[in-house]
mmCIF file of C-alpha atoms and ligand atoms in Angstrom:
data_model
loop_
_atom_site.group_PDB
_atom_site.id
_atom_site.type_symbol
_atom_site.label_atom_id
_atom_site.label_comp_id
_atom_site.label_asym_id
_atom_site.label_seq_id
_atom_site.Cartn_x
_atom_site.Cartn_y
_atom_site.Cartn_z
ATOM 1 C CA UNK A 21 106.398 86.531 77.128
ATOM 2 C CA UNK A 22 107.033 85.727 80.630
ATOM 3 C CA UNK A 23 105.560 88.633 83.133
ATOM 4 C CA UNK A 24 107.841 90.685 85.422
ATOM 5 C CA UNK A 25 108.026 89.944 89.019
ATOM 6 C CA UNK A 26 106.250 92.209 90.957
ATOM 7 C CA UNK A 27 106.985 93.078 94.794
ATOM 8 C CA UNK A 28 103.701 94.009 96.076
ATOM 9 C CA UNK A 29 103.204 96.143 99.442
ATOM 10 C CA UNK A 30 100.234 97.201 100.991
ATOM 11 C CA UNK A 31 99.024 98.734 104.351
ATOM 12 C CA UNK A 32 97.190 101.271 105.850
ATOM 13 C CA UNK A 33 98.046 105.054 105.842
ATOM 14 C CA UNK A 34 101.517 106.800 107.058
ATOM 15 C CA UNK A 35 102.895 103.112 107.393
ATOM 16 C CA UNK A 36 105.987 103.848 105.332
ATOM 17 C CA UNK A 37 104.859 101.900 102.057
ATOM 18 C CA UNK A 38 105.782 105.231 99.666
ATOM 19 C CA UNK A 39 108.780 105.869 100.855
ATOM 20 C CA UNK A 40 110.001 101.622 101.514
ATOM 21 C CA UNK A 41 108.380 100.896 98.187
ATOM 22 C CA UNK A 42 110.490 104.157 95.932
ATOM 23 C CA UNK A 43 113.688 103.247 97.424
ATOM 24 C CA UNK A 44 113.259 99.155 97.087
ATOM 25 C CA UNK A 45 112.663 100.123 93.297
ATOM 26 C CA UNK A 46 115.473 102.020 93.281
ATOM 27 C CA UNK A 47 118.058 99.129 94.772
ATOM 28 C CA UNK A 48 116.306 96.527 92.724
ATOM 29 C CA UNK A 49 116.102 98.553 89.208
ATOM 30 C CA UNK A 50 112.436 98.016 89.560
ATOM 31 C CA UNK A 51 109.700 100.785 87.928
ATOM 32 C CA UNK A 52 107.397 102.162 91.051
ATOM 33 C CA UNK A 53 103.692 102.515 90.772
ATOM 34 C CA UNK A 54 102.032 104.785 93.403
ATOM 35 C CA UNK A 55 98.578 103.386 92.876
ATOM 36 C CA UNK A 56 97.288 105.788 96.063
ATOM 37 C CA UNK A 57 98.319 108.151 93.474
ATOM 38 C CA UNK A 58 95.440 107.203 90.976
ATOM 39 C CA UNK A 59 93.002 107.816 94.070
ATOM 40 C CA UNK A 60 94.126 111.101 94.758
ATOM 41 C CA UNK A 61 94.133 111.416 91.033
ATOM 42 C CA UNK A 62 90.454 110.727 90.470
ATOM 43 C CA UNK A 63 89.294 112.603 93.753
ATOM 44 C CA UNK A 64 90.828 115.906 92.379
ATOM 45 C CA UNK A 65 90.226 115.652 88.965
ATOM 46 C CA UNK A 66 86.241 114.951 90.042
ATOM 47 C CA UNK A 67 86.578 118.102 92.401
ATOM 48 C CA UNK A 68 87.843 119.915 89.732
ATOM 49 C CA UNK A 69 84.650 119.270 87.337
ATOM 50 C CA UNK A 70 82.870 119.773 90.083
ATOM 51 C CA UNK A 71 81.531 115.952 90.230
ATOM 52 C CA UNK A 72 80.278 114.449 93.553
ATOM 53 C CA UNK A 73 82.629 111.561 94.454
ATOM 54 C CA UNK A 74 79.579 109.674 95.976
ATOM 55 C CA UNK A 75 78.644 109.744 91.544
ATOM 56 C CA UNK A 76 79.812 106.517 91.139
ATOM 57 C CA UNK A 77 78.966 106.673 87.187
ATOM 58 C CA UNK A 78 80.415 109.810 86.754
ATOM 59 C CA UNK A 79 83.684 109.255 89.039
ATOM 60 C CA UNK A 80 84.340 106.095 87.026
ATOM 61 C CA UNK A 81 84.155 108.001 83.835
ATOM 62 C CA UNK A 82 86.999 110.087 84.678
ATOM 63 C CA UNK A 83 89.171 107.762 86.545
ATOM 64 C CA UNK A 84 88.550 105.540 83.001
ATOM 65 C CA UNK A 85 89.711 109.196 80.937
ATOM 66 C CA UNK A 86 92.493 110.254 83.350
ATOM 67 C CA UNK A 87 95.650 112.307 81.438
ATOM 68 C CA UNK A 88 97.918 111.381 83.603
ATOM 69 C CA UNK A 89 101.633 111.377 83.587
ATOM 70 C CA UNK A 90 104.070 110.017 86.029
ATOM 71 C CA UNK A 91 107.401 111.940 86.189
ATOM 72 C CA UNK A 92 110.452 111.098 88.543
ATOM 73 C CA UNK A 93 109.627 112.775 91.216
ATOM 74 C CA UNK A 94 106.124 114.783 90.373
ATOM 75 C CA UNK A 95 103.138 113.743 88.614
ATOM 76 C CA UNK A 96 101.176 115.652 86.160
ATOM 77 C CA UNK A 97 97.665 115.906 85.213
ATOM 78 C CA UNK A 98 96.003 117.288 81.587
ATOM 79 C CA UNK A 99 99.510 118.040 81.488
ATOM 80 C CA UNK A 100 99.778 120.478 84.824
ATOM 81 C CA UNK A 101 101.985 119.477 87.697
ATOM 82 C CA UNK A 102 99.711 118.542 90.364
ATOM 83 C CA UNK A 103 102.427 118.816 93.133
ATOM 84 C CA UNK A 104 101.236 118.613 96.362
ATOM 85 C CA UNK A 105 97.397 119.157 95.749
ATOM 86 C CA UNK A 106 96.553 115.409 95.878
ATOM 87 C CA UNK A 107 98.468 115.215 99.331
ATOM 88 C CA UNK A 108 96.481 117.268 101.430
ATOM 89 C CA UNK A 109 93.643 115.790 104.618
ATOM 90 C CA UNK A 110 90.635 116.713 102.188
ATOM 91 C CA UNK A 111 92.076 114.791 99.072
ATOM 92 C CA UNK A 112 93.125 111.583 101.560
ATOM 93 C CA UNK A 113 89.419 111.582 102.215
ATOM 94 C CA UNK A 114 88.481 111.920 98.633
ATOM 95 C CA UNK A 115 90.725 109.355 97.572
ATOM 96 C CA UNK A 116 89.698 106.896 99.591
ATOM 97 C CA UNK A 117 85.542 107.551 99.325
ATOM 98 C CA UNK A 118 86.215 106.799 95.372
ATOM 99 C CA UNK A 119 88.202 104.159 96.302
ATOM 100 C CA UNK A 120 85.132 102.357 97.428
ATOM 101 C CA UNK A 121 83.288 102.538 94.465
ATOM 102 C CA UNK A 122 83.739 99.367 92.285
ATOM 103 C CA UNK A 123 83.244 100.746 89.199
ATOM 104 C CA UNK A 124 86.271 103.273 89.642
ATOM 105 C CA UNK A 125 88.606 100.549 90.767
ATOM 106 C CA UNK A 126 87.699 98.625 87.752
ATOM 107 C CA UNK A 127 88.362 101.931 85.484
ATOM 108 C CA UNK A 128 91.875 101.979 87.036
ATOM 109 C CA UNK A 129 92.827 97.572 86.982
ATOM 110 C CA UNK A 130 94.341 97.751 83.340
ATOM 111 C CA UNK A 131 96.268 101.279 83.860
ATOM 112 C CA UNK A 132 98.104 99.891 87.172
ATOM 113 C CA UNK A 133 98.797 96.466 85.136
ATOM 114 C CA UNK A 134 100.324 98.397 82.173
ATOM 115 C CA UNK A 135 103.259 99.534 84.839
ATOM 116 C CA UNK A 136 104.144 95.802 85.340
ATOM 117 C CA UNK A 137 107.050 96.047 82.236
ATOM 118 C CA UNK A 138 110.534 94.329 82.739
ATOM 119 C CA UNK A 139 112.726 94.132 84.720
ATOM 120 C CA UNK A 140 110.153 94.585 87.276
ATOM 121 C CA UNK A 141 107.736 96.909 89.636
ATOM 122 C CA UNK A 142 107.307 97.661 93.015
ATOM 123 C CA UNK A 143 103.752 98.555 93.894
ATOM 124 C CA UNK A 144 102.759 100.109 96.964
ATOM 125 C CA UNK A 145 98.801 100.457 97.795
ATOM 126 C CA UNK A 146 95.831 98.405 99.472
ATOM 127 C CA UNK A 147 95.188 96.295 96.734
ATOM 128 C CA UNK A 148 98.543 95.458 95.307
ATOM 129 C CA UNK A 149 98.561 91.841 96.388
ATOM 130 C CA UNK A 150 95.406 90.551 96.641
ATOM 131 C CA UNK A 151 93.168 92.055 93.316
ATOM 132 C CA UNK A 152 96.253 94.027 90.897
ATOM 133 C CA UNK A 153 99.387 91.726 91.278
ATOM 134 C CA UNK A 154 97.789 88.565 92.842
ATOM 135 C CA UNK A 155 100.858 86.601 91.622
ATOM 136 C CA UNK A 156 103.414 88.530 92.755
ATOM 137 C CA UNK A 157 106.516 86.669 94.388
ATOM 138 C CA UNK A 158 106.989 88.881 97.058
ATOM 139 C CA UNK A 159 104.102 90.324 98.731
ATOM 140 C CA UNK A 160 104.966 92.725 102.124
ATOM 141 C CA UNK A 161 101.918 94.012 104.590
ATOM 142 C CA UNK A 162 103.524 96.899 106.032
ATOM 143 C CA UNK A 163 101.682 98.528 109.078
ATOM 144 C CA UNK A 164 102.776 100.365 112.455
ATOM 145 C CA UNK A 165 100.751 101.659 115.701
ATOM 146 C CA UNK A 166 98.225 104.437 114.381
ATOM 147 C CA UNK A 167 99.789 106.645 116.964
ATOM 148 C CA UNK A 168 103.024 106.424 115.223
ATOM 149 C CA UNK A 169 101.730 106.664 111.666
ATOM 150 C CA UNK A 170 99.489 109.772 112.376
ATOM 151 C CA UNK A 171 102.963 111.276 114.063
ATOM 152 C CA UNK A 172 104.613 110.610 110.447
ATOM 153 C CA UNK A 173 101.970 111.896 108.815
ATOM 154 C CA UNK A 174 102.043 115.038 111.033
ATOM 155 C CA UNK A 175 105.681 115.401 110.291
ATOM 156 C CA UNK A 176 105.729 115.191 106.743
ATOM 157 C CA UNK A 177 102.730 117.788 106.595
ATOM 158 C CA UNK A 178 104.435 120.482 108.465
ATOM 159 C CA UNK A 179 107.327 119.705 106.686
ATOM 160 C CA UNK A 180 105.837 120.467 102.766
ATOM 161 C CA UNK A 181 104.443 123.345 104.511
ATOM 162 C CA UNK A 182 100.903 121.909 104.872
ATOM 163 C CA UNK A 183 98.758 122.623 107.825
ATOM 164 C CA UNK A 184 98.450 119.866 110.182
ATOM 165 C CA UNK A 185 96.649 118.737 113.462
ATOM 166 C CA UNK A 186 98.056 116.108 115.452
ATOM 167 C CA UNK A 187 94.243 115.019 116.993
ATOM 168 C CA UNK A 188 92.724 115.398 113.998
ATOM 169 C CA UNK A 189 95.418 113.598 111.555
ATOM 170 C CA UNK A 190 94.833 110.213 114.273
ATOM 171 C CA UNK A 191 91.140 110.778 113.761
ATOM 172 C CA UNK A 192 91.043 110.429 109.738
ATOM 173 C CA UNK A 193 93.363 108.190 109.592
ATOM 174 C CA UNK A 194 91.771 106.060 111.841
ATOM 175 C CA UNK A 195 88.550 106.612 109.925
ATOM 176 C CA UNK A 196 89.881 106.381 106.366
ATOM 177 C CA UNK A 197 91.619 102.928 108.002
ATOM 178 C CA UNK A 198 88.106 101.602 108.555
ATOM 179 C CA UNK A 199 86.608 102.592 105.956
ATOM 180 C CA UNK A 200 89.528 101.156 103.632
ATOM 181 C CA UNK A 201 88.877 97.943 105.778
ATOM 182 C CA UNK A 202 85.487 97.131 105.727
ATOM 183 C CA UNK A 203 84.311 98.266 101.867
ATOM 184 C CA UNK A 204 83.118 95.496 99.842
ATOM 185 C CA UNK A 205 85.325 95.544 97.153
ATOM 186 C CA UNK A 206 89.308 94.936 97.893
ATOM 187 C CA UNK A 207 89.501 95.796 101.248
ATOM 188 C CA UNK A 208 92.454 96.467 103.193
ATOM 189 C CA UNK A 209 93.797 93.223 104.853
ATOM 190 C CA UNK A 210 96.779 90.966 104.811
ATOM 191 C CA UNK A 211 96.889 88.454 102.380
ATOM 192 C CA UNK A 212 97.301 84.915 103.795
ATOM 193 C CA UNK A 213 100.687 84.923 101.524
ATOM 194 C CA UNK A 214 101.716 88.356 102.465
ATOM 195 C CA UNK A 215 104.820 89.026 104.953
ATOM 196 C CA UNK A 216 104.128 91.310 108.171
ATOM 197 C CA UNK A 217 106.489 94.182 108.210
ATOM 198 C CA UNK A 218 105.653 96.527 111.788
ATOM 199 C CA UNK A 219 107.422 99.464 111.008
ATOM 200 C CA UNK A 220 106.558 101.041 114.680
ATOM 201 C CA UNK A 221 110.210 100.662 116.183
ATOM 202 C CA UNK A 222 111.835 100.566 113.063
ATOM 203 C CA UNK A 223 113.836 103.203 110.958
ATOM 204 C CA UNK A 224 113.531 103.099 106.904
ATOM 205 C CA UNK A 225 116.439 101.800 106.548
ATOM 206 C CA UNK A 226 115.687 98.893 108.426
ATOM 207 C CA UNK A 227 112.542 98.680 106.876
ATOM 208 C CA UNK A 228 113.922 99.023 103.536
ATOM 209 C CA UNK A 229 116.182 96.263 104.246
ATOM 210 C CA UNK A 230 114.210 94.051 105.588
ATOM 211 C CA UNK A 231 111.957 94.226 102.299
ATOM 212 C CA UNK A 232 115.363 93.799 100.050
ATOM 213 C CA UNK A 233 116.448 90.374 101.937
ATOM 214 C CA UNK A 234 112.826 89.469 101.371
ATOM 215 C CA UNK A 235 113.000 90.264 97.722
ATOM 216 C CA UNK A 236 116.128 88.726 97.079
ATOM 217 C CA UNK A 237 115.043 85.522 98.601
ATOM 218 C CA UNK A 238 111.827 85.457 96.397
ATOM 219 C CA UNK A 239 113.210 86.583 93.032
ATOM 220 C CA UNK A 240 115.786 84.780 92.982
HETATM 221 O O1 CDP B 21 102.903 105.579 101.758
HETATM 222 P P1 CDP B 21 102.501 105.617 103.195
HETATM 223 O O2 CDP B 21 101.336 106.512 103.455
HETATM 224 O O3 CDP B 21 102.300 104.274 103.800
HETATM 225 O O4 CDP B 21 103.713 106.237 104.023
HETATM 226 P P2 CDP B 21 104.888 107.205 103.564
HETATM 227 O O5 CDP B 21 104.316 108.454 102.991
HETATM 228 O O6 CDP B 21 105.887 106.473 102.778
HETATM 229 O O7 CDP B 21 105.579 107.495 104.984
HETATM 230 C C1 CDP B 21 105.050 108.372 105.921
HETATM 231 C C2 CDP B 21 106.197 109.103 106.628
HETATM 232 O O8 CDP B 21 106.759 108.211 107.587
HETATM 233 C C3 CDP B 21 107.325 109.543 105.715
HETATM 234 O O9 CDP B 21 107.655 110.889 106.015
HETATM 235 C C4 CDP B 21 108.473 108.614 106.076
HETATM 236 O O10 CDP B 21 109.720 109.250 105.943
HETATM 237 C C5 CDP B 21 108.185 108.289 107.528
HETATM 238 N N1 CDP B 21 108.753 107.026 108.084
HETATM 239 C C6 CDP B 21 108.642 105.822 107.443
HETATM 240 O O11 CDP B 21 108.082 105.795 106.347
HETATM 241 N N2 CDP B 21 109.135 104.636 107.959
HETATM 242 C C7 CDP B 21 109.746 104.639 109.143
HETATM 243 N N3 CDP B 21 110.214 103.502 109.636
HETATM 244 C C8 CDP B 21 109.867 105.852 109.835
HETATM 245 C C9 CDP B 21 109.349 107.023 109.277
HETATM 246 O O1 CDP B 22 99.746 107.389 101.648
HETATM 247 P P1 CDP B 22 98.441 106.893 102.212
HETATM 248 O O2 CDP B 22 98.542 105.465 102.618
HETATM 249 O O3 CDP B 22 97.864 107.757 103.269
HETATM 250 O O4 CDP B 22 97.372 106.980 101.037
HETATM 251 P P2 CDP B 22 97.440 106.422 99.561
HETATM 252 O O5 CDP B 22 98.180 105.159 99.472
HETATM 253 O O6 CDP B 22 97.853 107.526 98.660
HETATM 254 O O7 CDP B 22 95.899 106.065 99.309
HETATM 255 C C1 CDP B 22 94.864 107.018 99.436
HETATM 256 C C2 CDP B 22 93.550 106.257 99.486
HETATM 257 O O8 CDP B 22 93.361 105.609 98.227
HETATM 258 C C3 CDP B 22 93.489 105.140 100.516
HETATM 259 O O9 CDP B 22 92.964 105.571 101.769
HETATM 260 C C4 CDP B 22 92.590 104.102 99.863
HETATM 261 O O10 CDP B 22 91.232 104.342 100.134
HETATM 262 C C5 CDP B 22 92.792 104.324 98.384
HETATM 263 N N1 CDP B 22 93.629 103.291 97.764
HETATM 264 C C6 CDP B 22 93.029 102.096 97.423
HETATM 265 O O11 CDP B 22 91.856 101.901 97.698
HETATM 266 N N2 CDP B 22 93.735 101.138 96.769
HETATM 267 C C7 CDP B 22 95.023 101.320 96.477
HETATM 268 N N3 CDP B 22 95.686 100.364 95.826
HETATM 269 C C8 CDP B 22 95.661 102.504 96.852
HETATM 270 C C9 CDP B 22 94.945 103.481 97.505
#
């Protein structure tokens, strides 16, 4: 059987790929994986067992026994909603300091590839393009100033209710950027076949349909 194309975006933090990715899947008919999700997923789950997320062994061993379930618009875990408990500063950090461990990446590869079912999938991550999907047709490399993205980020905090700090949401991201950028295994960097998409001046709607002309073109 012939695999379904997969659109493929990655980028660093707060530069819109959630948001452009869900509604691109929506226009197109396409499923949507949230593979930060898995991250988040992993860093909480290790919390809750009480599991140091530097224990690469252990770490691995539940991102490899994960009950996870992935509803419209909320995700549970051993069947609870999770809600906004993997969206928080502390669980960014989490996600992406098990995120650098190869042997947790490797216990997610076949769970992200299982979402790639017809008619298609958008994927939205750091890793989409170059180590899950490295054949997908369309691959986008969304980014924006880090000023802007830590002003998103800021916004959508305060919004859910969340405490926020402006200084201090530039500062992680900045760090979780470079960390994300320089680990070993699939590091965060445009692909030589990836399109540049700077969201900085641009609305998602723009951004959105910029991706869709994009996808059109290479699906077609
Ligand atoms: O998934 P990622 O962390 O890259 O970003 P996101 O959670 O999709 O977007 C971060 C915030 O920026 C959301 O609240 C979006 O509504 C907002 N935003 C955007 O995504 N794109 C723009 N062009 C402008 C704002
Ligand atoms: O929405 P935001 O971009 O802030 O974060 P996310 O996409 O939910 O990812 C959280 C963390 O998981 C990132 O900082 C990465 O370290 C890691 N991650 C990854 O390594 N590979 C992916 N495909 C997705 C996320």
């Amino acid at each position: 059987t012939q695999a379904a194309p997969v659109v493929a975006i990655d980028g660093p933090s707060a530069s819109g790929k959630g948001t452009v990715a869900a509604r691109v899947a929506a226009a197109l008919g396409f499923a949507y994986l949230d593979s930060g999700a898995l991250y988040r997923l992993t860093a909480l789950a290790a919390q809750r067992a009480g599991v140091d997320w530097a224990d690469e062994e252990r770490v691995a061993a539940i991102a490899a026994a994960l009950d996870v379930e992935f509803l419209e618009n909320e995700i549970r875990l051993d069947g609870q909603l999770v809600g906004d408990a993997i969206r928080t500063e502390a669980m960014s950090a989490g996600a992406s300091k098990v995120a650098a461990l190869p042997a947790v990446r490797e216990a997610l590869l076949f769970r992200q590839r299982a979402f790639n079912t017809k008619p298609g999938l958008v994927g939205d991550g750091r890793d989409m393009g170059s180590v899950i999907f490295p054949h997908a047709p369309l691959k986008v490399f969304l980014t924006a100033s880090a000023e802007v993205r830590a002003e998103r980020r800021y916004k959508q905090l305060i919004e859910k209710g969340l405490s926020a700090n402006l200084t201090d949401l530039l500062l992680d991201l900045q760090q979780r950027d470079e960390r994300d950028s320089q680990r070993s295994v699939a590091p965060l960097r445009q692909e030589r076949d990836a399109k540049l998409l700077d969201t900085t001046g641009l609305t998602i709607e723009q951004a959105v349909d910029q991706v869709l002309v994009w996808s059109r073109e290479a699906l077609k």
